[in-house]
Amino acid sequence: MLNLRKISYRLAVYFWCLAVIAWMGTSIANASTWYSAGSVYLGANATQVMADPNRPYVYAIDRINNKILFINTTTKTVTKRLYVGKDPTDFDIDASGNYLYVGHKGSGSGAPGSFKIGTVNLNTQTKTGDFTIPVEYHNSSLLRAVNVTAGRQGRLYYNAGYDLWNGGSGHAVNTDTWTDLGSFAGVKSPMVISSDKSRLYGQYIYSGNLGEMGVWDVSTDSINRVDQLRFSPYPYGWDYDNYSLSGNDQYLAYGNVLFDAGNLLNQYGVFPENIYQLSFDGSIAFGNTSIWDTTTFLTEGDATWLQDMPVHTTIMDFDAQSNTLYSFNPSDQRLYMVVVPEPSTLLLLGSGLLGIIMRKRRRIA
């Protein structure tokens, strides 16, 4: 004979668990559960971190000790500290994924020939050579590689940053022959590049020492500027150095503004703080103190605050492969792995919860 009371109870528990699982899924969609899944003590003050999309490693620059740190994300340990030259300032992984290019100051003498770009083989974790920056003077200061960005296979871009007061001088390099291809614009800021390596973004000099946003077509060696916008606040243009591009190449964050990466005249909105990383689809933005939902720009006019950053910092890199934000905290010299549970994981947990409840009910019955 059917026990309607038992059946009704089980159905109620079942639907309650389904509601919990659905709520979990909604929480994930809103990305409201980012948390620190662990950290690695670096024992150094990192100035930049970069996740390797092909290996379980994050690389960090230790400018004080002139080292590149190799951080294993599986064992959560620093496995190597590699000297590449004095005062490394910036690095990037080439299109093949096998080499890391590092801008540095060689012996540190500051003499002609001392400014270089080092090459590190990521498979062997060894330095394989240096490219010497051409001897070129700007206002009595030598050209150098402060900011470096890898382009399509065989191409690399660098600029002298703010070290040259009136001439950032963005250059292209053929890394197959290690030939400098000359200057294409007075770029001074850190640069970002689209995933297909065809669009380069950065802040450049448009007149005197006044700066504006620029976008260059770097799909060939005939580099052309294809977009520009007089920002940050006219007329100076050097207020920010935090360019970040979403992995799908649709969104560009600069300063505290979210731009359409394909047309700088289109801006989605303004954040209450500067943004230092974007998620792959640009729906999530990471600031110094907070994590933001950018999708509400179109419906509410503002980004929605989701939660505090687990670590307040500007030194971070988002890895789309693992959906992880790697953020360095200078106060304790630790690299934090900030993640959000995958929907499938939460659904599995919810299903497990349902099974446990039903088994317990059967035992009681």
C-alpha positions as a Python dict, from the first residue, in 0.01 Angstrom:
ca = {
    (1, 'M'): (0, 0, 0),
    (2, 'L'): (136, 343, -91),
    (3, 'N'): (244, 566, 197),
    (4, 'L'): (130, 906, 68),
    (5, 'R'): (286, 1084, 365),
    (6, 'K'): (634, 948, 285),
    (7, 'I'): (598, 1023, -84),
    (8, 'S'): (487, 1380, -14),
    (9, 'Y'): (781, 1435, 223),
    (10, 'R'): (1034, 1303, -29),
    (11, 'L'): (887, 1516, -306),
    (12, 'A'): (906, 1822, -83),
    (13, 'V'): (1271, 1752, 3),
    (14, 'Y'): (1350, 1684, -362),
    (15, 'F'): (1203, 2014, -483),
    (16, 'W'): (1367, 2202, -195),
    (17, 'C'): (1706, 2066, -302),
    (18, 'L'): (1636, 2160, -663),
    (19, 'A'): (1562, 2514, -548),
    (20, 'V'): (1891, 2525, -357),
    (21, 'I'): (2080, 2401, -664),
    (22, 'A'): (1909, 2662, -882),
    (23, 'W'): (2002, 2931, -631),
    (24, 'M'): (2363, 2813, -642),
    (25, 'G'): (2358, 2842, -1019),
    (26, 'T'): (2219, 3194, -998),
    (27, 'S'): (2491, 3290, -751),
    (28, 'I'): (2751, 3165, -995),
    (29, 'A'): (2595, 3358, -1281),
    (30, 'N'): (2626, 3673, -1072),
    (31, 'A'): (2984, 3579, -977),
    (32, 'S'): (2909, 3669, -615),
    (33, 'T'): (3122, 3400, -455),
    (34, 'W'): (3480, 3475, -554),
    (35, 'Y'): (3714, 3358, -280),
    (36, 'S'): (4082, 3286, -217),
    (37, 'A'): (4157, 2920, -287),
    (38, 'G'): (4510, 2941, -153),
    (39, 'S'): (4826, 3144, -170),
    (40, 'V'): (5199, 3115, -229),
    (41, 'Y'): (5459, 3300, -27),
    (42, 'L'): (5697, 3464, -275),
    (43, 'G'): (5947, 3616, -35),
    (44, 'A'): (5978, 3914, -269),
    (45, 'N'): (5790, 4226, -372),
    (46, 'A'): (5648, 4138, -713),
    (47, 'T'): (5573, 4427, -947),
    (48, 'Q'): (5395, 4217, -1210),
    (49, 'V'): (5245, 3867, -1237),
    (50, 'M'): (5147, 3669, -1544),
    (51, 'A'): (4971, 3332, -1570),
    (52, 'D'): (5102, 3083, -1826),
    (53, 'P'): (4802, 2960, -2033),
    (54, 'N'): (4984, 2638, -2124),
    (55, 'R'): (5158, 2538, -1801),
    (56, 'P'): (5070, 2526, -1430),
    (57, 'Y'): (5287, 2830, -1366),
    (58, 'V'): (5259, 3197, -1285),
    (59, 'Y'): (5559, 3422, -1346),
    (60, 'A'): (5643, 3725, -1134),
    (61, 'I'): (5893, 4009, -1163),
    (62, 'D'): (6112, 4085, -861),
    (63, 'R'): (6275, 4414, -961),
    (64, 'I'): (6465, 4459, -634),
    (65, 'N'): (6651, 4128, -664),
    (66, 'N'): (6657, 4131, -1047),
    (67, 'K'): (6479, 3796, -1076),
    (68, 'I'): (6193, 3628, -1258),
    (69, 'L'): (6003, 3398, -1022),
    (70, 'F'): (5855, 3068, -1143),
    (71, 'I'): (5553, 2982, -928),
    (72, 'N'): (5404, 2633, -957),
    (73, 'T'): (5028, 2663, -906),
    (74, 'T'): (4987, 2290, -841),
    (75, 'T'): (5242, 2259, -561),
    (76, 'K'): (5195, 2624, -459),
    (77, 'T'): (5568, 2684, -439),
    (78, 'V'): (5829, 2909, -597),
    (79, 'T'): (6036, 2657, -791),
    (80, 'K'): (6292, 2892, -945),
    (81, 'R'): (6432, 3246, -925),
    (82, 'L'): (6605, 3334, -1252),
    (83, 'Y'): (6839, 3629, -1305),
    (84, 'V'): (6782, 3792, -1644),
    (85, 'G'): (6951, 4131, -1597),
    (86, 'K'): (6930, 4438, -1377),
    (87, 'D'): (6592, 4593, -1303),
    (88, 'P'): (6348, 4382, -1509),
    (89, 'T'): (6042, 4598, -1576),
    (90, 'D'): (5794, 4405, -1792),
    (91, 'F'): (5748, 4070, -1964),
    (92, 'D'): (5521, 3882, -2203),
    (93, 'I'): (5484, 3532, -2351),
    (94, 'D'): (5535, 3496, -2726),
    (95, 'A'): (5272, 3365, -2970),
    (96, 'S'): (5415, 3012, -2965),
    (97, 'G'): (5387, 2998, -2586),
    (98, 'N'): (5748, 2882, -2557),
    (99, 'Y'): (5935, 3202, -2479),
    (100, 'L'): (5912, 3481, -2225),
    (101, 'Y'): (6045, 3821, -2332),
    (102, 'V'): (6174, 4043, -2050),
    (103, 'G'): (6266, 4411, -2069),
    (104, 'H'): (6566, 4487, -1844),
    (105, 'K'): (6869, 4713, -1800),
    (106, 'G'): (7151, 4468, -1856),
    (107, 'S'): (7452, 4540, -1638),
    (108, 'G'): (7280, 4844, -1493),
    (109, 'S'): (7548, 5084, -1618),
    (110, 'G'): (7302, 5296, -1815),
    (111, 'A'): (7559, 5320, -2092),
    (112, 'P'): (7482, 5260, -2461),
    (113, 'G'): (7428, 4889, -2515),
    (114, 'S'): (7312, 4822, -2159),
    (115, 'F'): (6937, 4825, -2226),
    (116, 'K'): (6810, 4485, -2342),
    (117, 'I'): (6523, 4243, -2393),
    (118, 'G'): (6600, 3899, -2256),
    (119, 'T'): (6458, 3570, -2385),
    (120, 'V'): (6365, 3290, -2144),
    (121, 'N'): (6286, 2939, -2271),
    (122, 'L'): (5977, 2837, -2073),
    (123, 'N'): (6027, 2468, -2144),
    (124, 'T'): (6372, 2464, -1984),
    (125, 'Q'): (6322, 2771, -1763),
    (126, 'T'): (6657, 2910, -1873),
    (127, 'K'): (6766, 3238, -2025),
    (128, 'T'): (6876, 3187, -2384),
    (129, 'G'): (6993, 3534, -2488),
    (130, 'D'): (6950, 3911, -2506),
    (131, 'F'): (6850, 4160, -2773),
    (132, 'T'): (7034, 4491, -2735),
    (133, 'I'): (6817, 4800, -2777),
    (134, 'P'): (6947, 5029, -3056),
    (135, 'V'): (7145, 5333, -2941),
    (136, 'E'): (6888, 5607, -2987),
    (137, 'Y'): (6869, 5928, -2784),
    (138, 'H'): (6556, 6116, -2680),
    (139, 'N'): (6619, 6442, -2494),
    (140, 'S'): (6967, 6311, -2404),
    (141, 'S'): (6817, 5988, -2263),
    (142, 'L'): (6881, 5649, -2422),
    (143, 'L'): (6599, 5442, -2568),
    (144, 'R'): (6515, 5142, -2352),
    (145, 'A'): (6258, 4861, -2322),
    (146, 'V'): (6041, 4942, -2020),
    (147, 'N'): (5716, 4792, -2155),
    (148, 'V'): (5713, 4483, -2380),
    (149, 'T'): (5422, 4309, -2555),
    (150, 'A'): (5447, 4001, -2778),
    (151, 'G'): (5271, 4020, -3113),
    (152, 'R'): (5204, 3763, -3383),
    (153, 'Q'): (5465, 3492, -3435),
    (154, 'G'): (5806, 3655, -3481),
    (155, 'R'): (5704, 4003, -3365),
    (156, 'L'): (5754, 4195, -3042),
    (157, 'Y'): (5667, 4553, -2942),
    (158, 'Y'): (5833, 4768, -2678),
    (159, 'N'): (5846, 5125, -2554),
    (160, 'A'): (6051, 5329, -2309),
    (161, 'G'): (5762, 5409, -2079),
    (162, 'Y'): (5782, 5732, -1885),
    (163, 'D'): (6162, 5714, -1861),
    (164, 'L'): (6182, 5938, -2168),
    (165, 'W'): (5995, 6255, -2072),
    (166, 'N'): (5889, 6355, -2421),
    (167, 'G'): (5915, 6042, -2633),
    (168, 'G'): (5780, 5699, -2541),
    (169, 'S'): (5894, 5571, -2881),
    (170, 'G'): (5708, 5245, -2946),
    (171, 'H'): (5922, 5006, -3153),
    (172, 'A'): (5862, 4677, -3336),
    (173, 'V'): (6115, 4391, -3340),
    (174, 'N'): (6150, 4090, -3570),
    (175, 'T'): (6232, 3814, -3320),
    (176, 'D'): (6317, 3564, -3595),
    (177, 'T'): (6617, 3773, -3699),
    (178, 'W'): (6631, 3998, -3392),
    (179, 'T'): (6612, 4311, -3602),
    (180, 'D'): (6464, 4636, -3475),
    (181, 'L'): (6202, 4749, -3728),
    (182, 'G'): (6190, 5107, -3604),
    (183, 'S'): (5943, 5332, -3425),
    (184, 'F'): (5573, 5338, -3511),
    (185, 'A'): (5441, 5587, -3249),
    (186, 'G'): (5534, 5768, -2929),
    (187, 'V'): (5376, 5506, -2704),
    (188, 'K'): (5460, 5546, -2334),
    (189, 'S'): (5219, 5325, -2137),
    (190, 'P'): (5203, 4950, -2081),
    (191, 'M'): (5037, 4792, -2387),
    (192, 'V'): (4780, 4517, -2441),
    (193, 'I'): (4714, 4321, -2759),
    (194, 'S'): (4414, 4133, -2899),
    (195, 'S'): (4410, 3753, -2886),
    (196, 'D'): (4469, 3727, -3262),
    (197, 'K'): (4765, 3968, -3226),
    (198, 'S'): (4621, 4213, -3478),
    (199, 'R'): (4531, 4512, -3254),
    (200, 'L'): (4770, 4685, -3014),
    (201, 'Y'): (4641, 4929, -2750),
    (202, 'G'): (4833, 5192, -2554),
    (203, 'Q'): (4870, 5555, -2456),
    (204, 'Y'): (5074, 5765, -2701),
    (205, 'I'): (5192, 6122, -2760),
    (206, 'Y'): (4971, 6309, -3005),
    (207, 'S'): (5134, 6650, -2957),
    (208, 'G'): (5430, 6773, -2753),
    (209, 'N'): (5399, 6559, -2444),
    (210, 'L'): (5019, 6533, -2448),
    (211, 'G'): (4875, 6183, -2455),
    (212, 'E'): (4567, 6001, -2578),
    (213, 'M'): (4448, 5644, -2626),
    (214, 'G'): (4561, 5471, -2944),
    (215, 'V'): (4487, 5149, -3132),
    (216, 'W'): (4722, 5016, -3401),
    (217, 'D'): (4674, 4752, -3667),
    (218, 'V'): (4982, 4532, -3622),
    (219, 'S'): (4868, 4244, -3843),
    (220, 'T'): (5151, 4337, -4084),
    (221, 'D'): (5474, 4534, -4054),
    (222, 'S'): (5297, 4835, -4206),
    (223, 'I'): (5166, 4949, -3868),
    (224, 'N'): (4878, 5197, -3883),
    (225, 'R'): (4679, 5371, -3612),
    (226, 'V'): (4314, 5277, -3659),
    (227, 'D'): (4153, 5443, -3357),
    (228, 'Q'): (4230, 5711, -3102),
    (229, 'L'): (4053, 5895, -2820),
    (230, 'R'): (4160, 6200, -2619),
    (231, 'F'): (4145, 6039, -2274),
    (232, 'S'): (4250, 6039, -1985),
    (233, 'P'): (4136, 6386, -1890),
    (234, 'Y'): (4221, 6631, -2165),
    (235, 'P'): (4477, 6765, -2228),
    (236, 'Y'): (4751, 6573, -2043),
    (237, 'G'): (4655, 6210, -2090),
    (238, 'W'): (4896, 6034, -1854),
    (239, 'D'): (4678, 5978, -1547),
    (240, 'Y'): (4652, 5600, -1580),
    (241, 'D'): (4864, 5303, -1683),
    (242, 'N'): (4613, 5021, -1632),
    (243, 'Y'): (4508, 4902, -1978),
    (244, 'S'): (4328, 4566, -1964),
    (245, 'L'): (4151, 4377, -2244),
    (246, 'S'): (3889, 4103, -2211),
    (247, 'G'): (3987, 3764, -2349),
    (248, 'N'): (3719, 3783, -2618),
    (249, 'D'): (3864, 4119, -2737),
    (250, 'Q'): (3530, 4298, -2693),
    (251, 'Y'): (3598, 4516, -2388),
    (252, 'L'): (3883, 4746, -2291),
    (253, 'A'): (3925, 4895, -1944),
    (254, 'Y'): (4141, 5203, -1901),
    (255, 'G'): (4142, 5416, -1589),
    (256, 'N'): (3792, 5371, -1447),
    (257, 'V'): (3609, 5352, -1783),
    (258, 'L'): (3491, 5046, -1977),
    (259, 'F'): (3529, 5095, -2354),
    (260, 'D'): (3419, 4907, -2663),
    (261, 'A'): (3755, 4768, -2778),
    (262, 'G'): (3639, 4790, -3140),
    (263, 'N'): (3534, 5155, -3121),
    (264, 'L'): (3669, 5381, -2848),
    (265, 'L'): (3387, 5631, -2907),
    (266, 'N'): (3156, 5374, -2745),
    (267, 'Q'): (3189, 5368, -2367),
    (268, 'Y'): (2976, 5140, -2150),
    (269, 'G'): (3022, 5318, -1819),
    (270, 'V'): (3237, 5448, -1536),
    (271, 'F'): (3346, 5251, -1228),
    (272, 'P'): (3397, 5403, -882),
    (273, 'E'): (3760, 5284, -899),
    (274, 'N'): (4026, 5198, -1155),
    (275, 'I'): (4003, 4853, -1314),
    (276, 'Y'): (4307, 4627, -1349),
    (277, 'Q'): (4169, 4305, -1500),
    (278, 'L'): (3863, 4182, -1688),
    (279, 'S'): (3718, 3833, -1710),
    (280, 'F'): (3724, 3653, -2045),
    (281, 'D'): (3385, 3785, -2159),
    (282, 'G'): (3423, 4122, -1986),
    (283, 'S'): (3124, 4063, -1760),
    (284, 'I'): (3337, 4082, -1446),
    (285, 'A'): (3583, 4362, -1365),
    (286, 'F'): (3846, 4354, -1092),
    (287, 'G'): (3947, 4674, -918),
    (288, 'N'): (4186, 4747, -637),
    (289, 'T'): (3919, 4696, -371),
    (290, 'S'): (3613, 4540, -536),
    (291, 'I'): (3474, 4297, -794),
    (292, 'W'): (3210, 4439, -1030),
    (293, 'D'): (2934, 4307, -1257),
    (294, 'T'): (2967, 4507, -1580),
    (295, 'T'): (2649, 4371, -1744),
    (296, 'T'): (2431, 4617, -1552),
    (297, 'F'): (2590, 4915, -1728),
    (298, 'L'): (2336, 4858, -2008),
    (299, 'T'): (2034, 4813, -1781),
    (300, 'E'): (2108, 5031, -1477),
    (301, 'G'): (2371, 5278, -1598),
    (302, 'D'): (2620, 5157, -1339),
    (303, 'A'): (2826, 4848, -1271),
    (304, 'T'): (2696, 4641, -980),
    (305, 'W'): (2923, 4587, -680),
    (306, 'L'): (2953, 4214, -617),
    (307, 'Q'): (3196, 4188, -328),
    (308, 'D'): (3524, 4306, -181),
    (309, 'M'): (3842, 4180, -340),
    (310, 'P'): (3990, 3909, -115),
    (311, 'V'): (4318, 4102, -150),
    (312, 'H'): (4339, 4476, -210),
    (313, 'T'): (4602, 4518, -480),
    (314, 'T'): (4669, 4649, -830),
    (315, 'I'): (4909, 4366, -919),
    (316, 'M'): (4700, 4092, -1078),
    (317, 'D'): (4641, 3875, -1385),
    (318, 'F'): (4328, 3688, -1491),
    (319, 'D'): (4372, 3337, -1634),
    (320, 'A'): (4074, 3250, -1853),
    (321, 'Q'): (4182, 2884, -1877),
    (322, 'S'): (4124, 2823, -1507),
    (323, 'N'): (3887, 3115, -1438),
    (324, 'T'): (4134, 3230, -1175),
    (325, 'L'): (4254, 3575, -1078),
    (326, 'Y'): (4612, 3572, -953),
    (327, 'S'): (4664, 3870, -725),
    (328, 'F'): (4976, 3969, -534),
    (329, 'N'): (4952, 4125, -190),
    (330, 'P'): (5260, 4342, -115),
    (331, 'S'): (5182, 4352, 258),
    (332, 'D'): (5245, 3980, 311),
    (333, 'Q'): (5432, 3901, -15),
    (334, 'R'): (5185, 3629, -108),
    (335, 'L'): (5029, 3544, -444),
    (336, 'Y'): (4659, 3467, -397),
    (337, 'M'): (4448, 3247, -624),
    (338, 'V'): (4103, 3405, -639),
    (339, 'V'): (3845, 3172, -791),
    (340, 'V'): (3471, 3114, -816),
    (341, 'P'): (3324, 2760, -798),
    (342, 'E'): (3221, 2620, -1134),
    (343, 'P'): (2844, 2570, -1179),
    (344, 'S'): (2900, 2198, -1242),
    (345, 'T'): (3080, 2168, -908),
    (346, 'L'): (2794, 2330, -722),
    (347, 'L'): (2539, 2115, -902),
    (348, 'L'): (2735, 1806, -799),
    (349, 'L'): (2740, 1926, -439),
    (350, 'G'): (2367, 1992, -452),
    (351, 'S'): (2296, 1647, -595),
    (352, 'G'): (2510, 1494, -323),
    (353, 'L'): (2315, 1687, -60),
    (354, 'L'): (1989, 1555, -202),
    (355, 'G'): (2120, 1197, -193),
    (356, 'I'): (2233, 1227, 169),
    (357, 'I'): (1898, 1368, 281),
    (358, 'M'): (1701, 1095, 102),
    (359, 'R'): (1922, 819, 246),
    (360, 'K'): (1881, 958, 595),
    (361, 'R'): (1505, 972, 550),
    (362, 'R'): (1495, 609, 437),
    (363, 'R'): (1692, 501, 745),
    (364, 'I'): (1457, 692, 975),
    (365, 'A'): (1157, 542, 799),
}
